[in-house]
Amino acid sequence: MRSYLVGRGLSFTKTLFTFFCLLQATRHYSPHTTAAFASLSPIPPLRSTTHNFNSRCTHRTFALNYASKTEEPETSRPDKRAIPVEKKVEKPGEIELEVLYDDGFGSLSVNDYFRAAKDVVRDDGGPPRWFSPVECSKPVNNAPLLLFLPGSDGVGLGLILHHKSLGKVFEIRCLHIPVKDRTSFEGLIHIVEKCIKSEHSVRPNRPIFLLGDSFGGCLALAVAARNPKVDLVLVLVNPATSFDKSPLQPLFPLLENLPSNLHVTVPYMLSFVMGDPIKMAMAGIKEDRPSPQTIEKLSNALTSMLPLLSELAEIIPRETLLWKLKLLKSAAAYTNSRLHAVKAPVLVLTSGKDNLLPSADEGDRLFSTLKNCKVRHFKDNGHTLLLEDGVNLLTVIKGTGMYRRSRRRDVIMDHLPPTKSEYNKTFIQGERWFSLATSPVYFSTLPSGEIVRGLEGVPKKGPVLLVSYHMLWGLDLSMLYKQFLDEIKVTLFGMAHPVIFSPGAESSRRQFTHYDSLYLFGGIPVSPVNMYRLLQRGSFVLLFPGGAREALHRKGEEYKLFWPKQPEFVRMAARFGATIVPYGVVGEDDLTQMVLDYDDQKKIPFVRDWVEDMNKDFQNIRSNLDGEVADQEICLPFFLPKVPGRFYYLFGKPIETKGKEVLLQDRENAMAMYSQIKLEVEGLISYLKKKREEDPYRSIAQRALFRATWGPSAQIPTFEL
């Protein structure tokens, strides 16, 4: 569907949308319409700003409540100097998020923003104030505070598509700047500072997230520069620090001389500059619909959005627009002069099709200027990134490792389970074709020794330690994670090489990629402490003892194990009575053909130098071991794709360690079990390599024919057990 829109249908749809916008604008600045607006009587001033602001919104679809301060008792963090004993003790009223919980993302559209904004700006008055959206449910325990600082509209509803998803893991407050308010930029800084200082004094160990959209990005940076001792985390969406470089600068003086009766046309002109109308209309439309239904929904969304664009004239009237332009100019100058003082971690989200600001170039500048900055670039989105389709802000914050509930990020305690929308985006949409191409088959072994299809033989309760061979580049992992989410509904915490999470991989044009998804679905830097803590919490842990040596193996080394001689994972599993499940997986040789491996690349002079330079910055986590497993220079092998075969997974008979505390003291017994597990993995791989020869549907052609006959959802048969 998305490729169809980007193709021929997109230009026609935009042309049609432009035509309707011109008709709508013409209708609105007709003499009759002007007279109708002139006849409206002014609304009397408010007696109680907060009360009236709430009361007139309570009957609306998107009601708002003033954010009253309610404090929860602070919980102390475990001592970082020792391995903590982490027990899950549910407290009364504590919110526990389940795996694949519904985060509510995609249930609202940009039309809801216009309708809610129209309700808020009516009879608007008083000073800037904070409010908390009522659609935000009670967040998880010890949730951090998130303060949304709006763009030039000042309404504070620019986060409306993300209220439900963010409200489950943050305590959210949004800043509302009334239409007629003329508070200076420094005055707005003082309002935000007053809030963060109050919160910090009550709960000093709780981080405060400042989410700044466009103009709000300047405000967030200015506050951070003035308050280096407060624990702040900044998320900036197309920050207006580049306002002086806007391609629309020559047009801004014309707005001052534009006749008042023509100001109603400005919203329609701005709608094309600020965002992509197609992406804005697509927000809230389920992407799993057939193409005809999606086109119909898109058409209806575009049609219903046209009349709502006129509401921008009420949200930003002429006098307010001129004031906002002056405010933007002073905000950008003030903030840019203080960037050197920003110490807080910063996540900058930039758009590649931002016609209002040079956001991509500004991302480059902020990445090189700020001390602790990450950038994620959305090349197909416009300025109104938070109101456009395909951007789940919670997913971005989680995937970039920015979410935390204390002063230091804890990769285990701060991990949030994957949501239903993240599952659909990653596996149903992103991995759909890979899943169809590889058609994975899963087998498991019951305690009786019988092999069955599916994961019936895998324990359903942790702690569980899965151990196996590391396939080339981890090609099999996405399908493995998907199956565990489908059948057992658990997060599989995979022990990954620290280089994957290295800051050296960051750049100013980095897009949200597969590597960011590792955080979402349980990727954890491998270390004894992390593995200890996960097993202690009863988690499902995935370990590849062969590590990078297997994942980046040489030619002819497919399915060869490179395990260390120490049986440490057996002893650690026994400490917590974990169940060890060895498993085998085959299929990489049916998918890839190795072209250049490590040995080949070391023979090419300039490539050898590049590999050596690259590894200077990478930590060899097994330099203290002997043998080939210690030879873990990071060198990416090059391979060519083959006509896809099929992936086969076989989980062996679970090995219980509960009640076998002798393994902790007796190294010989631990070594015997370690050798048994290694032989089991090799045996499972050999079994699958032999049995796949009997699979009549190993060929992708046969599987395609089967699907054409029985339907895409039918389970494809395999070899007989």
XYZ file of C-alpha atoms in Angstrom, residues 53-600:
548
model
C -10.244 25.996 31.152
C -11.158 22.611 32.608
C -14.917 22.960 32.828
C -15.479 23.940 29.237
C -13.388 20.961 28.072
C -14.897 18.252 30.268
C -17.711 17.539 27.833
C -15.403 17.360 24.821
C -14.068 14.207 23.277
C -10.540 15.038 24.464
C -11.067 16.455 27.904
C -8.155 17.880 29.846
C -7.473 18.046 33.553
C -5.215 20.516 35.261
C -2.102 18.727 36.438
C -2.347 18.770 40.193
C 0.785 17.638 41.953
C 0.352 14.253 43.585
C 3.517 12.703 44.897
C 4.263 9.039 45.396
C 6.731 7.768 47.980
C 10.170 7.507 46.503
C 11.774 4.086 46.337
C 15.481 3.686 46.820
C 17.647 2.136 44.138
C 19.840 -0.893 44.827
C 23.476 -0.413 45.635
C 25.393 -0.351 42.339
C 28.559 -1.654 43.976
C 27.056 -5.077 44.606
C 24.792 -7.340 42.602
C 21.331 -6.544 43.957
C 18.772 -9.121 44.956
C 15.877 -8.052 42.761
C 12.570 -9.573 43.744
C 9.369 -8.672 41.978
C 7.063 -7.583 44.771
C 3.768 -6.187 43.564
C 2.631 -3.156 45.505
C -1.004 -2.130 45.886
C -1.997 -0.095 42.846
C 1.261 -0.817 40.985
C 0.855 -0.988 37.210
C 2.430 -4.013 35.516
C 2.727 -3.914 31.727
C 2.242 -7.267 30.022
C 4.086 -8.406 26.939
C 2.301 -7.165 23.797
C 0.060 -4.828 25.777
C -2.113 -2.426 23.790
C -0.431 0.986 23.940
C -3.311 2.718 22.126
C -1.083 4.111 19.391
C -2.916 4.597 16.103
C -6.359 5.050 17.681
C -6.387 8.825 17.025
C -5.839 10.931 13.914
C -4.820 14.477 13.027
C -8.516 15.375 12.771
C -8.757 14.767 16.502
C -6.025 17.366 17.003
C -7.977 20.011 15.094
C -11.223 19.250 16.915
C -9.576 19.279 20.344
C -7.600 22.439 19.560
C -10.786 24.187 18.434
C -12.389 23.432 21.801
C -9.376 24.599 23.784
C -8.786 27.951 22.064
C -12.398 29.128 22.437
C -12.751 31.710 25.160
C -9.030 31.315 25.760
C -7.297 33.621 28.173
C -5.096 33.840 31.199
C -1.401 33.024 31.579
C 0.412 29.896 30.302
C -0.353 26.816 32.431
C 0.125 23.067 32.611
C -2.496 20.410 32.005
C -2.556 16.624 31.972
C -4.526 14.820 29.216
C -7.198 12.576 30.750
C -6.697 9.880 28.099
C -3.348 9.183 29.783
C -3.918 6.225 32.096
C -2.065 5.681 35.352
C 1.583 5.057 34.430
C 3.943 2.353 35.641
C 5.472 2.598 39.089
C 8.144 5.305 39.486
C 7.340 6.656 36.021
C 9.460 9.656 34.998
C 7.862 13.039 34.406
C 7.450 14.230 30.807
C 6.816 17.915 30.117
C 5.593 18.672 26.605
C 6.671 22.079 25.307
C 4.552 22.929 22.252
C 5.425 24.468 18.926
C 4.303 27.865 17.704
C 0.621 26.968 17.955
C 0.993 26.966 21.750
C -2.121 24.822 22.218
C -0.197 21.984 23.849
C -2.043 19.237 21.964
C 0.678 18.446 19.433
C 1.318 15.206 21.314
C -2.281 14.025 21.026
C -1.519 10.999 18.822
C 0.904 9.778 21.495
C -1.008 10.560 24.703
C -2.225 7.006 25.265
C 1.079 5.255 24.524
C 3.296 7.682 26.430
C 0.781 7.963 29.275
C 1.393 4.345 30.263
C 5.082 4.912 31.025
C 5.307 8.660 31.758
C 3.519 11.146 33.961
C 2.626 13.683 31.276
C 2.042 17.404 31.586
C 1.606 19.696 28.617
C 2.206 23.430 28.474
C -0.693 25.490 27.113
C 0.072 29.020 25.894
C -3.187 30.909 25.269
C -3.707 32.542 21.890
C -3.715 36.076 23.289
C -0.821 35.525 25.674
C 2.253 37.653 25.035
C 4.696 36.178 27.567
C 8.293 36.677 26.444
C 10.655 33.796 25.794
C 12.468 34.380 29.073
C 9.110 34.458 30.820
C 8.279 31.034 29.389
C 11.682 29.786 30.556
C 10.835 30.852 34.109
C 7.490 28.991 33.950
C 9.203 25.746 32.924
C 12.010 26.259 35.431
C 9.546 26.749 38.261
C 7.932 23.401 37.422
C 11.149 21.374 37.113
C 12.688 22.859 40.254
C 9.564 22.053 42.238
C 9.524 18.461 40.976
C 13.262 18.025 41.455
C 13.106 19.230 45.053
C 10.449 16.633 45.913
C 11.820 13.679 43.911
C 15.472 14.396 43.071
C 16.142 10.880 41.755
C 13.367 10.976 39.164
C 14.437 12.178 35.699
C 12.407 14.867 33.968
C 11.939 14.563 30.208
C 11.538 17.807 28.263
C 9.851 17.067 24.946
C 10.182 20.157 22.764
C 8.418 20.431 19.409
C 9.870 23.084 17.054
C 9.687 26.282 19.164
C 9.448 24.041 22.238
C 12.847 22.616 21.286
C 14.415 26.048 21.837
C 12.627 26.276 25.167
C 13.874 22.843 26.279
C 17.498 23.605 25.353
C 17.396 26.985 27.098
C 16.024 25.450 30.300
C 18.638 22.676 30.214
C 21.452 25.178 29.721
C 20.332 27.146 32.802
C 19.770 24.093 35.033
C 22.722 21.699 34.640
C 22.223 20.177 38.115
C 18.654 18.997 37.433
C 18.404 15.496 35.924
C 16.897 16.334 32.533
C 16.487 14.280 29.353
C 15.749 16.275 26.198
C 13.763 15.027 23.199
C 13.718 17.663 20.451
C 11.471 17.375 17.393
C 12.674 19.563 14.495
C 13.915 22.250 16.917
C 13.542 25.851 15.774
C 17.157 26.715 16.612
C 17.623 27.027 12.835
C 14.803 29.557 12.423
C 17.135 32.206 11.014
C 17.979 29.780 8.170
C 14.376 28.992 7.277
C 13.738 28.999 3.498
C 10.576 31.009 4.225
C 12.427 33.966 5.766
C 11.837 36.200 2.696
C 8.086 35.589 2.998
C 7.702 36.487 6.660
C 7.738 40.304 6.083
C 4.870 39.873 3.609
C 2.660 38.467 6.357
C 2.849 41.775 8.206
C 1.338 43.589 5.198
C -1.227 40.906 4.358
C -4.803 42.302 4.565
C -6.766 40.962 7.521
C -9.516 39.504 5.352
C -6.938 37.338 3.553
C -5.376 35.893 6.716
C -7.818 32.977 6.560
C -5.895 31.698 3.517
C -2.651 31.442 5.504
C -3.564 28.121 7.207
C -4.037 26.457 3.832
C -0.672 27.688 2.612
C 1.026 26.622 5.832
C -0.558 23.166 5.704
C 1.589 22.317 2.671
C 4.729 23.774 4.210
C 4.495 22.309 7.704
C 3.621 18.684 6.966
C 2.874 16.031 4.399
C -0.937 15.941 4.034
C -0.846 12.311 2.932
C 1.094 11.199 5.997
C -1.064 13.339 8.265
C -4.206 11.769 6.823
C -2.708 8.265 7.096
C -2.226 8.659 10.867
C -4.797 6.471 12.594
C -5.461 4.253 9.543
C -4.639 0.617 10.165
C -1.922 -0.500 7.767
C -2.989 -4.149 7.696
C -6.097 -3.363 5.626
C -6.304 -4.405 1.951
C -5.278 -1.671 -0.494
C -8.824 -0.715 -1.675
C -9.996 -0.251 1.926
C -6.905 1.793 2.792
C -7.421 4.061 -0.232
C -11.041 4.592 0.764
C -10.060 5.410 4.351
C -7.355 7.801 3.121
C -9.812 9.562 0.825
C -12.298 10.001 3.672
C -9.563 11.273 5.994
C -8.372 13.856 3.462
C -11.929 15.033 2.793
C -12.727 15.404 6.488
C -9.434 17.206 7.159
C -10.088 19.991 4.621
C -12.730 21.923 6.587
C -10.676 21.575 9.763
C -7.696 23.420 8.279
C -9.641 26.651 8.650
C -9.416 26.161 12.428
C -5.754 27.151 12.195
C -6.920 30.703 11.615
C -8.501 30.620 15.089
C -5.578 28.812 16.698
C -3.075 31.311 15.235
C -4.869 34.577 14.354
C -3.010 37.338 12.520
C -1.775 39.241 15.580
C -0.677 36.030 17.275
C 1.162 34.831 14.169
C 3.165 38.050 13.957
C 3.998 37.789 17.677
C 5.063 34.142 17.303
C 7.460 35.036 14.477
C 9.156 37.605 16.713
C 9.189 35.087 19.576
C 10.808 32.442 17.354
C 13.551 34.846 16.328
C 14.411 35.760 19.916
C 14.139 32.124 21.067
C 16.584 30.874 18.432
C 19.112 33.615 19.213
C 18.846 33.092 22.981
C 19.210 29.314 22.732
C 22.058 29.201 20.211
C 24.163 31.429 22.444
C 23.857 28.901 25.285
C 24.220 25.519 23.572
C 27.680 25.073 25.082
C 26.112 24.939 28.554
C 23.760 22.021 27.815
C 24.942 18.950 29.759
C 21.779 16.835 29.582
C 21.441 13.879 27.188
C 19.624 14.936 24.023
C 17.674 13.002 21.394
C 17.001 15.029 18.241
C 14.359 13.886 15.744
C 14.718 15.496 12.305
C 12.594 15.349 9.168
C 13.949 15.056 5.652
C 10.987 16.867 4.063
C 10.716 19.777 6.478
C 9.887 22.785 4.271
C 9.670 25.196 7.193
C 13.108 24.640 8.739
C 16.372 23.050 7.519
C 15.939 20.380 10.207
C 18.259 17.776 8.690
C 21.163 20.234 8.546
C 20.311 21.438 12.045
C 20.538 17.842 13.248
C 24.083 17.733 11.864
C 24.983 20.903 13.744
C 23.454 19.879 17.069
C 25.039 16.416 16.846
C 28.500 17.946 16.556
C 27.860 20.767 19.053
C 26.096 19.084 21.977
C 28.158 16.865 24.254
C 25.691 13.980 24.628
C 23.475 13.888 21.563
C 21.747 11.232 19.475
C 19.891 11.915 16.232
C 17.223 9.918 14.419
C 16.381 11.104 10.920
C 12.973 10.537 9.307
C 13.681 11.206 5.662
C 10.093 10.950 4.405
C 8.369 13.127 7.020
C 7.584 16.844 7.226
C 7.824 19.457 9.960
C 4.790 18.218 11.910
C 6.501 14.919 12.702
C 4.379 14.138 15.769
C 1.143 14.428 13.773
C 2.223 12.240 10.870
C 1.852 8.551 10.162
C 4.547 6.014 10.947
C 6.226 7.727 13.909
C 5.568 6.110 17.290
C 7.378 8.387 19.730
C 7.379 5.830 22.552
C 9.056 3.297 20.263
C 11.741 5.822 19.304
C 12.470 6.757 22.919
C 12.713 3.093 23.936
C 14.712 2.010 20.888
C 17.339 4.718 21.345
C 17.875 3.725 24.991
C 16.686 7.085 26.356
C 13.957 5.805 28.670
C 14.924 5.524 32.319
C 13.322 5.889 35.741
C 16.358 6.896 37.800
C 19.547 8.928 37.449
C 21.324 6.188 35.512
C 19.771 3.953 32.907
C 19.417 0.350 34.050
C 19.124 -1.846 30.953
C 17.150 -4.451 32.898
C 15.029 -2.527 35.388
C 14.179 0.176 32.814
C 13.256 -2.259 30.062
C 9.637 -1.968 28.934
C 7.905 -4.955 27.290
C 7.179 -4.708 23.562
C 3.733 -3.418 22.665
C 1.183 -4.746 20.226
C 1.827 -1.876 17.797
C 5.601 -2.471 17.936
C 5.037 -6.166 17.248
C 2.858 -5.378 14.228
C 5.275 -2.767 12.888
C 8.341 -4.982 13.269
C 7.118 -8.467 12.440
C 3.813 -8.229 10.589
C 4.945 -5.356 8.355
C 8.742 -5.132 8.545
C 9.616 -8.839 8.565
C 6.669 -10.054 6.487
C 8.588 -10.842 3.322
C 11.506 -12.397 5.202
C 9.044 -14.634 7.035
C 7.413 -15.669 3.762
C 10.804 -16.313 2.160
C 12.174 -18.499 4.976
C 8.900 -20.126 6.191
C 10.454 -21.180 9.519
C 9.517 -24.481 11.143
C 9.723 -24.943 14.926
C 10.050 -28.223 16.827
C 10.506 -28.911 20.514
C 11.151 -31.952 22.685
C 8.749 -33.018 25.426
C 10.080 -34.327 28.762
C 9.252 -37.828 27.461
C 11.653 -37.314 24.558
C 8.946 -37.009 21.904
C 9.551 -34.308 19.258
C 6.496 -32.189 18.408
C 5.897 -29.231 16.137
C 5.730 -25.895 17.953
C 7.101 -24.789 21.323
C 5.048 -27.113 23.505
C 8.208 -28.666 24.938
C 9.729 -25.315 25.966
C 9.045 -24.345 29.624
C 6.434 -21.631 30.029
C 7.846 -20.239 33.265
C 11.316 -18.884 33.934
C 14.084 -18.711 34.684
C 14.975 -20.356 31.374
C 18.354 -20.257 29.628
C 18.328 -21.036 25.896
C 21.720 -21.980 24.472
C 22.647 -22.503 20.824
C 24.906 -21.881 17.855
C 25.030 -18.266 16.617
C 23.971 -18.201 12.983
C 25.763 -15.877 10.535
C 24.791 -12.253 11.288
C 21.998 -13.544 13.533
C 19.760 -14.013 10.489
C 17.517 -16.386 12.423
C 16.864 -14.178 15.450
C 13.879 -12.117 14.300
C 11.849 -15.240 13.529
C 12.874 -16.787 16.857
C 11.743 -13.730 18.826
C 8.457 -13.625 16.928
C 7.652 -17.245 17.716
C 8.291 -16.828 21.438
C 6.026 -13.779 21.493
C 3.343 -15.658 19.556
C 3.318 -18.926 21.519
C 4.674 -18.217 25.005
C 4.034 -14.453 25.272
C 7.414 -13.730 26.872
C 10.286 -11.380 26.117
C 13.414 -13.232 25.101
C 16.391 -11.332 26.527
C 19.240 -11.887 24.091
C 22.819 -11.436 25.265
C 24.320 -9.243 22.510
C 27.856 -8.009 21.842
C 28.402 -4.509 23.344
C 29.583 -3.192 19.977
C 25.944 -3.177 18.830
C 25.134 -0.610 21.515
C 28.345 1.391 21.072
C 28.029 5.194 20.813
C 30.464 4.995 17.908
C 27.631 3.733 15.719
C 25.760 7.044 16.098
C 25.576 9.616 13.305
C 23.582 12.767 12.527
C 21.576 11.099 9.728
C 20.985 7.743 11.335
C 17.480 6.434 10.777
C 15.508 4.242 13.150
C 16.775 0.812 12.107
C 16.762 -2.857 12.995
C 19.522 -2.253 15.550
C 17.278 0.138 17.481
C 14.638 -2.596 17.566
C 17.027 -4.771 19.580
C 16.309 -2.619 22.636
C 12.567 -3.021 22.076
C 12.539 -6.800 22.049
C 15.078 -7.586 24.751
C 18.574 -7.032 23.401
C 20.940 -6.641 26.385
C 24.745 -6.081 26.368
C 26.316 -9.403 27.311
C 27.997 -9.458 30.722
C 28.023 -11.826 33.711
C 26.201 -9.253 35.846
C 23.384 -8.749 33.338
C 22.900 -12.475 32.898
C 22.948 -12.992 36.667
C 20.273 -10.362 37.227
C 18.028 -11.658 34.439
C 18.070 -15.226 35.747
C 17.503 -13.899 39.229
C 14.321 -12.186 37.992
C 13.019 -15.375 36.380
C 13.511 -14.179 32.782
C 13.968 -16.069 29.525
C 17.605 -15.557 28.492
C 19.170 -16.316 25.107
C 22.909 -17.036 25.133
C 25.340 -17.872 22.348
C 28.579 -19.099 23.965
C 30.344 -18.859 20.581
C 29.538 -15.145 20.367
C 30.982 -13.042 17.558
C 33.366 -15.830 16.501
C 30.369 -17.889 15.320
C 28.237 -14.976 14.098
C 31.097 -13.699 11.873
C 32.586 -17.072 10.987
C 34.790 -17.926 8.005
C 34.065 -19.951 4.873
C 33.304 -23.597 5.538
C 32.580 -23.002 9.232
C 28.779 -23.097 8.997
C 27.295 -24.775 12.094
C 30.697 -25.183 13.767
C 30.696 -24.362 17.481
C 33.404 -22.137 18.986
C 32.616 -22.373 22.687
C 34.928 -21.415 25.549
C 36.269 -24.078 27.894
C 34.733 -22.606 31.037
C 31.284 -23.911 32.081
C 30.295 -20.660 33.777
C 26.778 -20.396 32.371
C 25.971 -23.844 33.810
C 27.030 -22.770 37.295
C 25.081 -19.523 37.017
C 21.947 -21.358 35.869
C 22.273 -23.775 38.787
C 22.512 -20.887 41.227
C 18.926 -19.890 40.379
C 17.557 -23.306 39.454
C 17.110 -22.247 35.835
C 16.024 -24.681 33.136
C 18.595 -24.943 30.326
C 17.142 -25.557 26.857
C 19.712 -26.341 24.148
C 18.466 -25.854 20.616
C 19.714 -26.111 17.062
C 18.890 -24.043 13.993
C 19.842 -24.528 10.332
C 19.145 -22.630 7.149
C 21.907 -20.062 6.661
C 23.543 -22.129 3.901
C 20.171 -22.133 2.089
C 20.024 -18.356 2.290
C 23.558 -17.008 1.778
C 26.784 -17.681 -0.117
C 29.930 -16.394 1.602
C 32.072 -14.243 -0.722
C 34.669 -12.486 1.465
C 35.382 -13.690 4.977
C 37.838 -12.441 7.598
C 40.816 -14.268 6.076
C 40.089 -12.873 2.600
